[in-house]
mmCIF file of C-alpha atoms in Angstrom:
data_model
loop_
_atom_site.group_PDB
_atom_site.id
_atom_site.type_symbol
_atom_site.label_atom_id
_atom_site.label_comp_id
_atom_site.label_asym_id
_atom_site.label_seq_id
_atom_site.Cartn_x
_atom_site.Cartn_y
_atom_site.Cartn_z
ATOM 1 C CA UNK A 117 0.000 0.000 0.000
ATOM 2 C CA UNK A 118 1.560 3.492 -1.057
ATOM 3 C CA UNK A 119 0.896 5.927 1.145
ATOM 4 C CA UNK A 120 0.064 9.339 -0.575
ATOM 5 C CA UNK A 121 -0.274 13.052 1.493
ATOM 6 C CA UNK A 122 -1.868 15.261 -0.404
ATOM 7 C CA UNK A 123 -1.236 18.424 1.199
ATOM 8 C CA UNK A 124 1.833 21.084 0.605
ATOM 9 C CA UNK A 125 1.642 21.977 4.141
ATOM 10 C CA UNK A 126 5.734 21.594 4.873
ATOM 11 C CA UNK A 127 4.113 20.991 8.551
ATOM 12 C CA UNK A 128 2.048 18.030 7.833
ATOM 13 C CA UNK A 129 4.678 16.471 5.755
ATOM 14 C CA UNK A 130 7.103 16.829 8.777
ATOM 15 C CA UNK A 131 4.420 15.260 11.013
ATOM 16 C CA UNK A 132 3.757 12.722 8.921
ATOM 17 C CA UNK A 133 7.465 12.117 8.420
ATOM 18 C CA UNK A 134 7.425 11.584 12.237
ATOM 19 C CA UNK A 135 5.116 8.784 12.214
ATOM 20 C CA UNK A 136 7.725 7.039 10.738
ATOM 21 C CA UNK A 137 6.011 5.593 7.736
ATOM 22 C CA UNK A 138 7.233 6.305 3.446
ATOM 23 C CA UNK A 139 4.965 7.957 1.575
ATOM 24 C CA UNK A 140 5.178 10.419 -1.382
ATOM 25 C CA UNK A 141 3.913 14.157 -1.146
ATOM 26 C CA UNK A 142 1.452 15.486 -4.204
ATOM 27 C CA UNK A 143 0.097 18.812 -4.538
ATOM 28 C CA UNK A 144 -3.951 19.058 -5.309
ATOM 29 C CA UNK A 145 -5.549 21.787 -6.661
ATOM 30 C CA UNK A 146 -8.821 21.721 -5.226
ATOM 31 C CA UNK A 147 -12.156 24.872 -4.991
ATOM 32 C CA UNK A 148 -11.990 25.332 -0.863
ATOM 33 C CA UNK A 149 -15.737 27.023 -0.730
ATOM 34 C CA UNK A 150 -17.975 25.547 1.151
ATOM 35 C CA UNK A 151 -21.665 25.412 1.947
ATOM 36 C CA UNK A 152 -22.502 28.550 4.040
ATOM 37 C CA UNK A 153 -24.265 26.323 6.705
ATOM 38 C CA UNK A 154 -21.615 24.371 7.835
ATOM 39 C CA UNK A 155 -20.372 24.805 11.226
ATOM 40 C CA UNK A 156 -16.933 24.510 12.943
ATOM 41 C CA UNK A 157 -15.496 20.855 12.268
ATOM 42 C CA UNK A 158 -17.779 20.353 9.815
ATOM 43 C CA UNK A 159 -16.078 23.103 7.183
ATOM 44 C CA UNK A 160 -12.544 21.009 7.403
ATOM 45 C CA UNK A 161 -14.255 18.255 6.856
ATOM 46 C CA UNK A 162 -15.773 19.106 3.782
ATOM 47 C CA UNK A 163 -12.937 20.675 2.388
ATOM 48 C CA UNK A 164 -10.366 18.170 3.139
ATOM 49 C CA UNK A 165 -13.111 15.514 1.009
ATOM 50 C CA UNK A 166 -13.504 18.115 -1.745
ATOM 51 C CA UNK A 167 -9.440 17.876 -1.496
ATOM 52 C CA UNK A 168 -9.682 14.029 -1.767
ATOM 53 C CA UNK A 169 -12.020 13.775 -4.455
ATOM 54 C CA UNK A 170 -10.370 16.498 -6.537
ATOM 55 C CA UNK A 171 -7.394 13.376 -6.579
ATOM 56 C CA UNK A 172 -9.496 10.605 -7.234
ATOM 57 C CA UNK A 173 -8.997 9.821 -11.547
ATOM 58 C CA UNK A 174 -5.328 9.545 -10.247
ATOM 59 C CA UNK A 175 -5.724 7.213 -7.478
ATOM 60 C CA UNK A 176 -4.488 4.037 -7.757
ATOM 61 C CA UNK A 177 -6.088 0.909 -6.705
ATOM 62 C CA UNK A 178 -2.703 -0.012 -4.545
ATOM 63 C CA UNK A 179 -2.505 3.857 -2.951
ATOM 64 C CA UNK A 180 -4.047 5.356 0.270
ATOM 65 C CA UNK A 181 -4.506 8.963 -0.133
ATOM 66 C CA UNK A 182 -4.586 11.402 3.082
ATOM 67 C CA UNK A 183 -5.691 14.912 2.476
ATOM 68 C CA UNK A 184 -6.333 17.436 5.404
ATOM 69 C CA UNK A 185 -7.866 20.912 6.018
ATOM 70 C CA UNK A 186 -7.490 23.035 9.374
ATOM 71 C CA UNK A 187 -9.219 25.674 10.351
ATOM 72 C CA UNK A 188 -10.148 28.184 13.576
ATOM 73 C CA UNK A 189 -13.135 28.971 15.154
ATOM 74 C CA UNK A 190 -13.423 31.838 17.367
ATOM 75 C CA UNK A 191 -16.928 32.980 18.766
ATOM 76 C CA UNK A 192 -19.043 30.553 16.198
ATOM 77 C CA UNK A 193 -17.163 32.140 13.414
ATOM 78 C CA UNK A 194 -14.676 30.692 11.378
ATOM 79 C CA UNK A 195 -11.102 32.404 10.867
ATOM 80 C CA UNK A 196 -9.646 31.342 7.105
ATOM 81 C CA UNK A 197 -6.371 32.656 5.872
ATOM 82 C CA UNK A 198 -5.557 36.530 6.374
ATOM 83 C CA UNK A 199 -6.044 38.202 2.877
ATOM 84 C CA UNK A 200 -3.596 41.366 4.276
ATOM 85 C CA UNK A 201 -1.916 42.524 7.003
ATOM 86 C CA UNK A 202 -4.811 44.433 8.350
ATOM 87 C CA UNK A 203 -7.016 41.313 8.247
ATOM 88 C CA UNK A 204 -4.123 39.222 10.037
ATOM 89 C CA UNK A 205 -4.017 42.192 13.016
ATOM 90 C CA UNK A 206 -7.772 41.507 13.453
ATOM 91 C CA UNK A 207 -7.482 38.499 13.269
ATOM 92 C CA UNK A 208 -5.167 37.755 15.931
ATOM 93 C CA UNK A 209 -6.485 41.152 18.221
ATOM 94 C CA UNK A 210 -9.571 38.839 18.344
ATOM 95 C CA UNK A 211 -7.650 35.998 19.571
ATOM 96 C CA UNK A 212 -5.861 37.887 22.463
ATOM 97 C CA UNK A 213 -7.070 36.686 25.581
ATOM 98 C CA UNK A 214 -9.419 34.716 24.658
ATOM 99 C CA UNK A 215 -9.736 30.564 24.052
ATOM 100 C CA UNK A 216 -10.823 29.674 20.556
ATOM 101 C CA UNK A 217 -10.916 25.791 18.694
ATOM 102 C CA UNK A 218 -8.799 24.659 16.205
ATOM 103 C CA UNK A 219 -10.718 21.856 14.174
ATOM 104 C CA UNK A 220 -8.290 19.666 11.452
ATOM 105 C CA UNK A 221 -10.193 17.180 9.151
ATOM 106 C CA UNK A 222 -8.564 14.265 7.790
ATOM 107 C CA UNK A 223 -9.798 12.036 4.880
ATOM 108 C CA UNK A 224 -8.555 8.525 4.017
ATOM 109 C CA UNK A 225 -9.510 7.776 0.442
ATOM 110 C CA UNK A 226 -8.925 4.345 -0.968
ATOM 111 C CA UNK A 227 -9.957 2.854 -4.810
ATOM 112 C CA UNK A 228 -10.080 -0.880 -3.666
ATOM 113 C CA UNK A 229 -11.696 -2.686 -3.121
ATOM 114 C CA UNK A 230 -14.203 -0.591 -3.541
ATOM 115 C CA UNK A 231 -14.435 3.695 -3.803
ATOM 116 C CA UNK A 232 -14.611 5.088 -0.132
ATOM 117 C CA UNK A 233 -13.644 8.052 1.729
ATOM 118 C CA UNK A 234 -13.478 8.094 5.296
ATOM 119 C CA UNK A 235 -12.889 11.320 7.373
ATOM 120 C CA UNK A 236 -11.984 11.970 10.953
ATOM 121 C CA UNK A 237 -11.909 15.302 12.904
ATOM 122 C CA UNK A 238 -10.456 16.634 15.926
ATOM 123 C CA UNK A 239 -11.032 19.423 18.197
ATOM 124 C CA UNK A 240 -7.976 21.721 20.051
ATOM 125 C CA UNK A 241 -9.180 24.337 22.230
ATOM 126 C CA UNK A 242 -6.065 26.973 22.113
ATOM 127 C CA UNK A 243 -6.156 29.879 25.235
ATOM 128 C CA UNK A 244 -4.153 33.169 24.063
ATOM 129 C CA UNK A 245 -2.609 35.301 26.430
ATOM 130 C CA UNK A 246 -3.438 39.548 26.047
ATOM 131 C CA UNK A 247 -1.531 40.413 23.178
ATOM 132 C CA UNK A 248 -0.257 44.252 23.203
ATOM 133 C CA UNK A 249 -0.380 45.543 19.575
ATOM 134 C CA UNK A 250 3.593 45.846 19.251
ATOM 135 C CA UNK A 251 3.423 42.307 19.482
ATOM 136 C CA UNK A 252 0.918 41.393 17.481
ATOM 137 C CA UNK A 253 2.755 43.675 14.607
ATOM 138 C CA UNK A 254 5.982 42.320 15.551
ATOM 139 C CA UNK A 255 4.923 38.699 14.613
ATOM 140 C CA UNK A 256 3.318 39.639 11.398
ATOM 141 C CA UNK A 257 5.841 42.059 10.225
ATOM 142 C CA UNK A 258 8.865 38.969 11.317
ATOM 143 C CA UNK A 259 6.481 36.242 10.304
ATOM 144 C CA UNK A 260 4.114 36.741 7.692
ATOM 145 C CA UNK A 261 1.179 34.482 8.609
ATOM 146 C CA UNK A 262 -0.902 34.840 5.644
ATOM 147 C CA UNK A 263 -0.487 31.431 4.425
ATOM 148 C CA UNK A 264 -2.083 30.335 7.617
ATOM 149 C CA UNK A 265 -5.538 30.037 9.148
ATOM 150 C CA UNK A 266 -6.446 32.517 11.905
ATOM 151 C CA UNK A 267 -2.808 34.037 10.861
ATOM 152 C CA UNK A 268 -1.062 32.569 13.505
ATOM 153 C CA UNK A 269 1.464 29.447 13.506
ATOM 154 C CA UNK A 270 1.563 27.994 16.756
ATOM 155 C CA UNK A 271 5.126 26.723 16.142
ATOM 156 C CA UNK A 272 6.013 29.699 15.914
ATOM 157 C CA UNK A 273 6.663 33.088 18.288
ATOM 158 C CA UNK A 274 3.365 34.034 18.448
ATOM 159 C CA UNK A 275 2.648 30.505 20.204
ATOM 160 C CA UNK A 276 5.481 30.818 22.385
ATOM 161 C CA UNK A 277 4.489 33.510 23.935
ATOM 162 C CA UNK A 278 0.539 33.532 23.712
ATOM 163 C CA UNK A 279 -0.572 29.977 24.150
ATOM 164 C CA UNK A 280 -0.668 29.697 27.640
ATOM 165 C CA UNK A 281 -2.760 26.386 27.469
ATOM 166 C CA UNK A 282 -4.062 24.289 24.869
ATOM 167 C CA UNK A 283 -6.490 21.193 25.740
ATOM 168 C CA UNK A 284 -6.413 18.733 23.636
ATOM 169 C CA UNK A 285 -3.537 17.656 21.083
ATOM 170 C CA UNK A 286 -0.978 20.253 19.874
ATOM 171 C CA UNK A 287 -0.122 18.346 16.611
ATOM 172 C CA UNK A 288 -3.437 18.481 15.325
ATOM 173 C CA UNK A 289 -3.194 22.667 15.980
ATOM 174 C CA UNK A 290 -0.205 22.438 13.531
ATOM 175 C CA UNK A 291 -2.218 21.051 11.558
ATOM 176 C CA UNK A 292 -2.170 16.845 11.478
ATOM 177 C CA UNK A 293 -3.782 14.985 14.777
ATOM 178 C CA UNK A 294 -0.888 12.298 14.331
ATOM 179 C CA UNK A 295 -2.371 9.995 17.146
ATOM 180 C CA UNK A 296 -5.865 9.713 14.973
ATOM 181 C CA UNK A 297 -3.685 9.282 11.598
ATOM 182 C CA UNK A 298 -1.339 6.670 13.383
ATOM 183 C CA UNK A 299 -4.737 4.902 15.124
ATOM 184 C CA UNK A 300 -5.939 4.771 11.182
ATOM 185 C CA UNK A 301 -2.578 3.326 9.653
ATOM 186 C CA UNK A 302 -0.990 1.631 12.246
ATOM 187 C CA UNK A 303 -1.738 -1.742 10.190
ATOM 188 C CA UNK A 304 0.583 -0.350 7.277
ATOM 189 C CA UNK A 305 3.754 0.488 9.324
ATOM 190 C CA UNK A 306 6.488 -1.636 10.268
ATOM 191 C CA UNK A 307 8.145 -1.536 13.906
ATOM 192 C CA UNK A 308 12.047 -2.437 14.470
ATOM 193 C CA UNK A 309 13.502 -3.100 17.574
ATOM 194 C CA UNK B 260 21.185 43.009 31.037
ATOM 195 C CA UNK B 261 22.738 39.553 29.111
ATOM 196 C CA UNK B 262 21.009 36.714 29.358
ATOM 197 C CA UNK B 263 22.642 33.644 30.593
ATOM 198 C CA UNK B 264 20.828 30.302 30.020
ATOM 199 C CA UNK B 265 22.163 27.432 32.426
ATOM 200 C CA UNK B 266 21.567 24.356 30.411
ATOM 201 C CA UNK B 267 22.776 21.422 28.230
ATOM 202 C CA UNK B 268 19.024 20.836 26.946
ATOM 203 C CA UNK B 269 19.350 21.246 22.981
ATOM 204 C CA UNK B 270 15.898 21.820 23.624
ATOM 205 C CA UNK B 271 15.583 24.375 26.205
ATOM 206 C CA UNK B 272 18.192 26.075 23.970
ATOM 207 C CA UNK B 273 15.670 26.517 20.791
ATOM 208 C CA UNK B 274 13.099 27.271 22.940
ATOM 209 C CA UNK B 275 14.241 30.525 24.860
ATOM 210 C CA UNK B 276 16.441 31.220 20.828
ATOM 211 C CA UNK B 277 12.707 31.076 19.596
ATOM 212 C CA UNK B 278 11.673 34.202 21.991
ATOM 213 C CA UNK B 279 13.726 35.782 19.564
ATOM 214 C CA UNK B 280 16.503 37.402 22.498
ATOM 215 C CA UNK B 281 20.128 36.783 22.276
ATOM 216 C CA UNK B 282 21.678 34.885 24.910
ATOM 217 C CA UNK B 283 24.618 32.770 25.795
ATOM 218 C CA UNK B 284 24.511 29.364 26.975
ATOM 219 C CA UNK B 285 26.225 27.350 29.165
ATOM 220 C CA UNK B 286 26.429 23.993 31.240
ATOM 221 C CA UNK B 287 26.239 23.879 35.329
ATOM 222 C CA UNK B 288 26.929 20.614 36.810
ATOM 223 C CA UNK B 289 24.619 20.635 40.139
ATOM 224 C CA UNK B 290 23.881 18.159 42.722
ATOM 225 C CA UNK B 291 20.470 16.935 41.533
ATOM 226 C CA UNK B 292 19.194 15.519 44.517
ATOM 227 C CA UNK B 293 16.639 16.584 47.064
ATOM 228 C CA UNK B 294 15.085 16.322 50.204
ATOM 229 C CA UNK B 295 12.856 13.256 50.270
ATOM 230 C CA UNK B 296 9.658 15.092 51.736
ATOM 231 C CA UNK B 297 8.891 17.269 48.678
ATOM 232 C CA UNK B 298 6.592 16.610 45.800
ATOM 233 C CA UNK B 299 5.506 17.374 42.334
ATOM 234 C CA UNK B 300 6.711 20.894 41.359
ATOM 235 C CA UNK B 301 8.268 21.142 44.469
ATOM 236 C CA UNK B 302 11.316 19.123 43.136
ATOM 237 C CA UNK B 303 12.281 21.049 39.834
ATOM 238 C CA UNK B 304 11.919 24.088 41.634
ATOM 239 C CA UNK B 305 14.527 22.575 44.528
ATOM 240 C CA UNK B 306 16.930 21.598 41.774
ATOM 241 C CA UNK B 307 16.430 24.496 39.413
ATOM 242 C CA UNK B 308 17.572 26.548 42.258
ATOM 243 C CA UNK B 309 20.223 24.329 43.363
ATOM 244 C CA UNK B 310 21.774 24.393 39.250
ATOM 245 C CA UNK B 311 21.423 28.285 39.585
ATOM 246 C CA UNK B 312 23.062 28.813 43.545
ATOM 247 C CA UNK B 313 26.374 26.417 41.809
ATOM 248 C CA UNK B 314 26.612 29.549 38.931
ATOM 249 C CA UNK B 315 26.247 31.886 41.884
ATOM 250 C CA UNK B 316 29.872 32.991 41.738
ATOM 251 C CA UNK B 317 30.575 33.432 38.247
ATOM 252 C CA UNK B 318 27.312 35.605 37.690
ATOM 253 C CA UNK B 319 28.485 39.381 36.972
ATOM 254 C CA UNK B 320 25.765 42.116 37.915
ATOM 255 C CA UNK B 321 24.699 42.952 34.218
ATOM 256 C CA UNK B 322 23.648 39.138 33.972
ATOM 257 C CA UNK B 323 20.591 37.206 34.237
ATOM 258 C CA UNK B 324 20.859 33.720 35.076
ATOM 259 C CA UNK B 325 17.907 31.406 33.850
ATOM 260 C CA UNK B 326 18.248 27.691 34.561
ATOM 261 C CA UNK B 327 15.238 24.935 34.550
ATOM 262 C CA UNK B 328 14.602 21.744 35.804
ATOM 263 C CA UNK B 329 11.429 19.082 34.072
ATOM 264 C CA UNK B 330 10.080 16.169 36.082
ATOM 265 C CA UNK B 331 7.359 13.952 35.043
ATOM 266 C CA UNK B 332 4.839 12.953 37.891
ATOM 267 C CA UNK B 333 2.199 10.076 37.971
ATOM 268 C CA UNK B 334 0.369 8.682 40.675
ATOM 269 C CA UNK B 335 1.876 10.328 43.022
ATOM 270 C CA UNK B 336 6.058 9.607 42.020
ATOM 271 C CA UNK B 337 8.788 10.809 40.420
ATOM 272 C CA UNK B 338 9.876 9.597 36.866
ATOM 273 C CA UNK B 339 13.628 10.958 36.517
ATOM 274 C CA UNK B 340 15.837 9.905 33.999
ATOM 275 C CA UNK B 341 16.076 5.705 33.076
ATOM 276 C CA UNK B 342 19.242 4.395 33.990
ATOM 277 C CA UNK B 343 18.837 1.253 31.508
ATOM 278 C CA UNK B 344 16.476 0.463 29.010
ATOM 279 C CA UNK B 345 14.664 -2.278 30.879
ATOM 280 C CA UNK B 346 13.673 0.980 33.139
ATOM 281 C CA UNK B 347 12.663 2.947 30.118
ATOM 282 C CA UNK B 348 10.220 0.309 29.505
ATOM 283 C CA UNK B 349 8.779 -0.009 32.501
ATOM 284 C CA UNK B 350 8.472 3.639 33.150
ATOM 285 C CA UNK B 351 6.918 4.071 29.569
ATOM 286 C CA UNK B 352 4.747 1.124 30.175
ATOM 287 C CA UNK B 353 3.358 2.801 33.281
ATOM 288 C CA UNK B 354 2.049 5.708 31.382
ATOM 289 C CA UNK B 355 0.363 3.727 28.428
ATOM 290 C CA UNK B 356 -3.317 4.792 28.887
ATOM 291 C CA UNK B 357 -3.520 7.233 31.521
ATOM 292 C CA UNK B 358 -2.738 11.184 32.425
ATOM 293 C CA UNK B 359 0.076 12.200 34.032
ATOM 294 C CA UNK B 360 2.061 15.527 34.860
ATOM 295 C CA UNK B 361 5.164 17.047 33.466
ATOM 296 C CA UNK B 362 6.520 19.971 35.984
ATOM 297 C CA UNK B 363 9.248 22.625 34.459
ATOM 298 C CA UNK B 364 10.602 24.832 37.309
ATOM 299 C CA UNK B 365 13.078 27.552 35.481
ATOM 300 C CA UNK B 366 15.009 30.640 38.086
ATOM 301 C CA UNK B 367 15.777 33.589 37.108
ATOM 302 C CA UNK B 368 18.813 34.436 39.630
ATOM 303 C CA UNK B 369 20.566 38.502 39.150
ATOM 304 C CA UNK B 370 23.448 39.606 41.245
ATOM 305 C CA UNK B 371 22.458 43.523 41.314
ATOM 306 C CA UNK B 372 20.795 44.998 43.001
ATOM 307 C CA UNK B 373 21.012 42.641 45.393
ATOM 308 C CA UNK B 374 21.286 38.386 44.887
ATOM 309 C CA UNK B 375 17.862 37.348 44.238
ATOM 310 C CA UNK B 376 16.251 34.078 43.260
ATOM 311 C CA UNK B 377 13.209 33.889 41.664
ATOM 312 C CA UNK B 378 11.488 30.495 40.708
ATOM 313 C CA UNK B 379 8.160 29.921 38.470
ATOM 314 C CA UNK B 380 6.798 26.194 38.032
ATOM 315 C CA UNK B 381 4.181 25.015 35.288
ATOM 316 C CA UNK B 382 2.306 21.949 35.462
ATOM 317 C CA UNK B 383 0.798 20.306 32.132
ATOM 318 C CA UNK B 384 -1.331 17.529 32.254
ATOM 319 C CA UNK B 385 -0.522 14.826 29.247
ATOM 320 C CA UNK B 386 -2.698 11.741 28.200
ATOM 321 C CA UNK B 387 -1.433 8.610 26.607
ATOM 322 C CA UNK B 388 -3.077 6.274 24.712
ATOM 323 C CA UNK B 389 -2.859 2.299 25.265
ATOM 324 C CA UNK B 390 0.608 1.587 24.084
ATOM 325 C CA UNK B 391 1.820 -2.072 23.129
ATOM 326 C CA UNK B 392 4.976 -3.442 24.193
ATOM 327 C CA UNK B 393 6.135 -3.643 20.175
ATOM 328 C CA UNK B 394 5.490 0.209 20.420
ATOM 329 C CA UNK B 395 7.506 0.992 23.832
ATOM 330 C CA UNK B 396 10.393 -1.175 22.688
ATOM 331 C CA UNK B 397 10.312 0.360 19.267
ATOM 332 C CA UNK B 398 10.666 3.782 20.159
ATOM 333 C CA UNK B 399 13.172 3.007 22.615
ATOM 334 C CA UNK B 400 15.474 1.279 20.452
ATOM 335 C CA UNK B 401 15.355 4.133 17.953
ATOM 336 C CA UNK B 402 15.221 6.779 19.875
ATOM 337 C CA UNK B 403 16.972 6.437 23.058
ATOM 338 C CA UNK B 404 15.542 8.536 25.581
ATOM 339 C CA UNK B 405 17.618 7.947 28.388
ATOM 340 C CA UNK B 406 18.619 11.505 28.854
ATOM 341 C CA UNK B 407 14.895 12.146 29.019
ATOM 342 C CA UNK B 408 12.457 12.501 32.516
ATOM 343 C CA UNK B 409 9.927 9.879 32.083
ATOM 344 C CA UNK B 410 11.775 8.032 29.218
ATOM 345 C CA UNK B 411 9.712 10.086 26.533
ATOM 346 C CA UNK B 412 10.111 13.119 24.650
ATOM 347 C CA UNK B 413 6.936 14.613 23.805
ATOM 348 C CA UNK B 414 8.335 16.134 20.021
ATOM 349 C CA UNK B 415 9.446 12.612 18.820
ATOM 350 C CA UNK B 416 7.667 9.558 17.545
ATOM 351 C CA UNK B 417 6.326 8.378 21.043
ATOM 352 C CA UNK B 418 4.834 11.940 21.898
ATOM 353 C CA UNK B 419 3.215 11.328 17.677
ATOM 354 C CA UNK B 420 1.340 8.408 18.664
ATOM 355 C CA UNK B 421 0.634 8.252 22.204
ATOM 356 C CA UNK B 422 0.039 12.134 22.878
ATOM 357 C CA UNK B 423 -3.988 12.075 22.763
ATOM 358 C CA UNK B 424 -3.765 15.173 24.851
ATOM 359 C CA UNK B 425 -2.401 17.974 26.668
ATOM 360 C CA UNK B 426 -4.234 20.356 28.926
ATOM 361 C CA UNK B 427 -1.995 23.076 29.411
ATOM 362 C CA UNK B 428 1.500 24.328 27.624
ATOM 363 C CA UNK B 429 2.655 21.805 25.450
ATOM 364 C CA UNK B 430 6.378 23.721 25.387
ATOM 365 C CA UNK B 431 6.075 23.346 28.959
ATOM 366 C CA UNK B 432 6.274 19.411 28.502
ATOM 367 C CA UNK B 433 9.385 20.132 25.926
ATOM 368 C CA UNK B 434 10.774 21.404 29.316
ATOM 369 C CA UNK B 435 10.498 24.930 29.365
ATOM 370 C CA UNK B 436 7.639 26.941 29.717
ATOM 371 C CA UNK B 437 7.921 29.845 26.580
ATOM 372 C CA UNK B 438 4.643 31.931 27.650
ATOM 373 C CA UNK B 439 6.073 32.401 31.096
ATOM 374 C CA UNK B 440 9.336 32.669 30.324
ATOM 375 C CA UNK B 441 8.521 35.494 27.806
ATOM 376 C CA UNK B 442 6.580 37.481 30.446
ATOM 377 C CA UNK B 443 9.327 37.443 33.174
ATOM 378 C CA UNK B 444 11.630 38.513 30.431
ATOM 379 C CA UNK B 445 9.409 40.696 28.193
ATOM 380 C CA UNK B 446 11.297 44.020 29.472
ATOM 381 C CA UNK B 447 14.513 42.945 28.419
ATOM 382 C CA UNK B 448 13.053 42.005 24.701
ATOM 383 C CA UNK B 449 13.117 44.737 21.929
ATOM 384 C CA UNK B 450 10.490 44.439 19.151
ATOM 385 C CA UNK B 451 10.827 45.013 15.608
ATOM 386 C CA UNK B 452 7.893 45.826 13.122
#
């Protein structure tokens, strides 16, 4: 079985790296709306199928294909990717001392023996520190967090010095809830030792 | 005011470089035991302070000493460091499926304007899942934690799989505790942008 990670998130292919397991890394092109009634984990989930089906004339019958989607939800809204630096400073202002979720989808799509998609989701809840506005300009200006959703990384500075508790797993706030994804294909990796 | 970070911990190191302040580092050797009677974050605070009263002498008044100590506590004892791998096992064994605590203790000691010793402790809870021997032994044998409190470091393979979650800081379980760290320090930090 050939493991496939459809995602060009350099973070999920690290994490994924970590489980220990080969696989191969494709880029998918895929239309991220979604319908306007969806709610928190159900968004991710949607778009990380739409990302999965978008693959599927390529998918081989011997190949497992992971795709994922991430978002945050702050005060039953969710918080996409910052289209400037304006919307990144709101964006994170709303954050500041405050605890919002961080909801990542993940889809298993197979061919054999039959078409199927199967999709998990898990839940962080992140708490952020007050954030003064020098600092909240001082990450985005050192940073640039517009590739990522709510514009923060929590890898990063920002979560070093804001994230004074998360509850829940921090992996899956990077973006890739490794213990679900190991649960899933634990049957396809090989121990030593 | 130079900063002066009393460890050997790689990780510690990255941590308190990723606050984005320059400081130096270097290596105390301390005495790491302590009096039987005290418990949970009462120990890393006892040696924390112990590694920064042996750098006592060499600190000049323009410095700021920061040194840390990381414990891992379940029901009620101590996990230190293994001393063989048959004790990695069984300490790793006796988290598999339960939550225990990780304490970091870090002191900030200054000469000027008088010899002071400060000490913060964090505590963050950590779940594992149900681990199987195969699992334990594997990540031992590849990753040989014996420098590690509690056998495990939560930013390899074993803290991948088994981490189902954290309630509070996860850098705190790395072993030092960023968001407090930061807000002891934050007058000493200059920010850009």
């Amino acid at each position: 079985m050939e493991i496939i990670l459809g995602s060009q998130s350099p973070r999920r292919r690290e994490l994924l790296a970590g489980l220990g397991m080969p696989f191969a890394a494709v880029s998918i092109d895929a239309d991220e709306s979604y319908p306007g009634e969806l709610q928190a984990g159900e968004i991710p989930a949607f778009i990380s199928r739409t990302k999965a089906q978008a693959y599927a004339e390529q998918l081989r019958p011997d190949q497992l294909l992971i795709t994922a989607d991430t978002i945050v939800w702050s005060d039953g809204h969710m918080l996409g990717k910052p289209h400037s630096e304006q919307e990144a400073f709101d964006m994170i202002r709303s954050l500041s001392g405050k605890t919002h979720q961080v909801y990542t989808a993940v889809t298993f799509a197979r061919k054999a023996p039959n078409y199927q998609l199967e999709t998990i989701v898990d839940c962080t809840d992140v708490t952020f520190a007050e954030l003064t506005d020098e600092e909240i300009r001082h990450y985005i200006t050192c940073y640039r967090p517009m590739d990522k959703a709510g514009a923060y990384g929590v890898q990063e500075w920002i979560g070093y010095i804001a994230c004074t508790a998360i509850h829940g797993s921090y992996f899956n706030v990077m973006g890739f809830p490794t213990h679900l994804v190991y649960a899933h294909l634990k049957k396809y990796i090989q121990l030593n030792g």
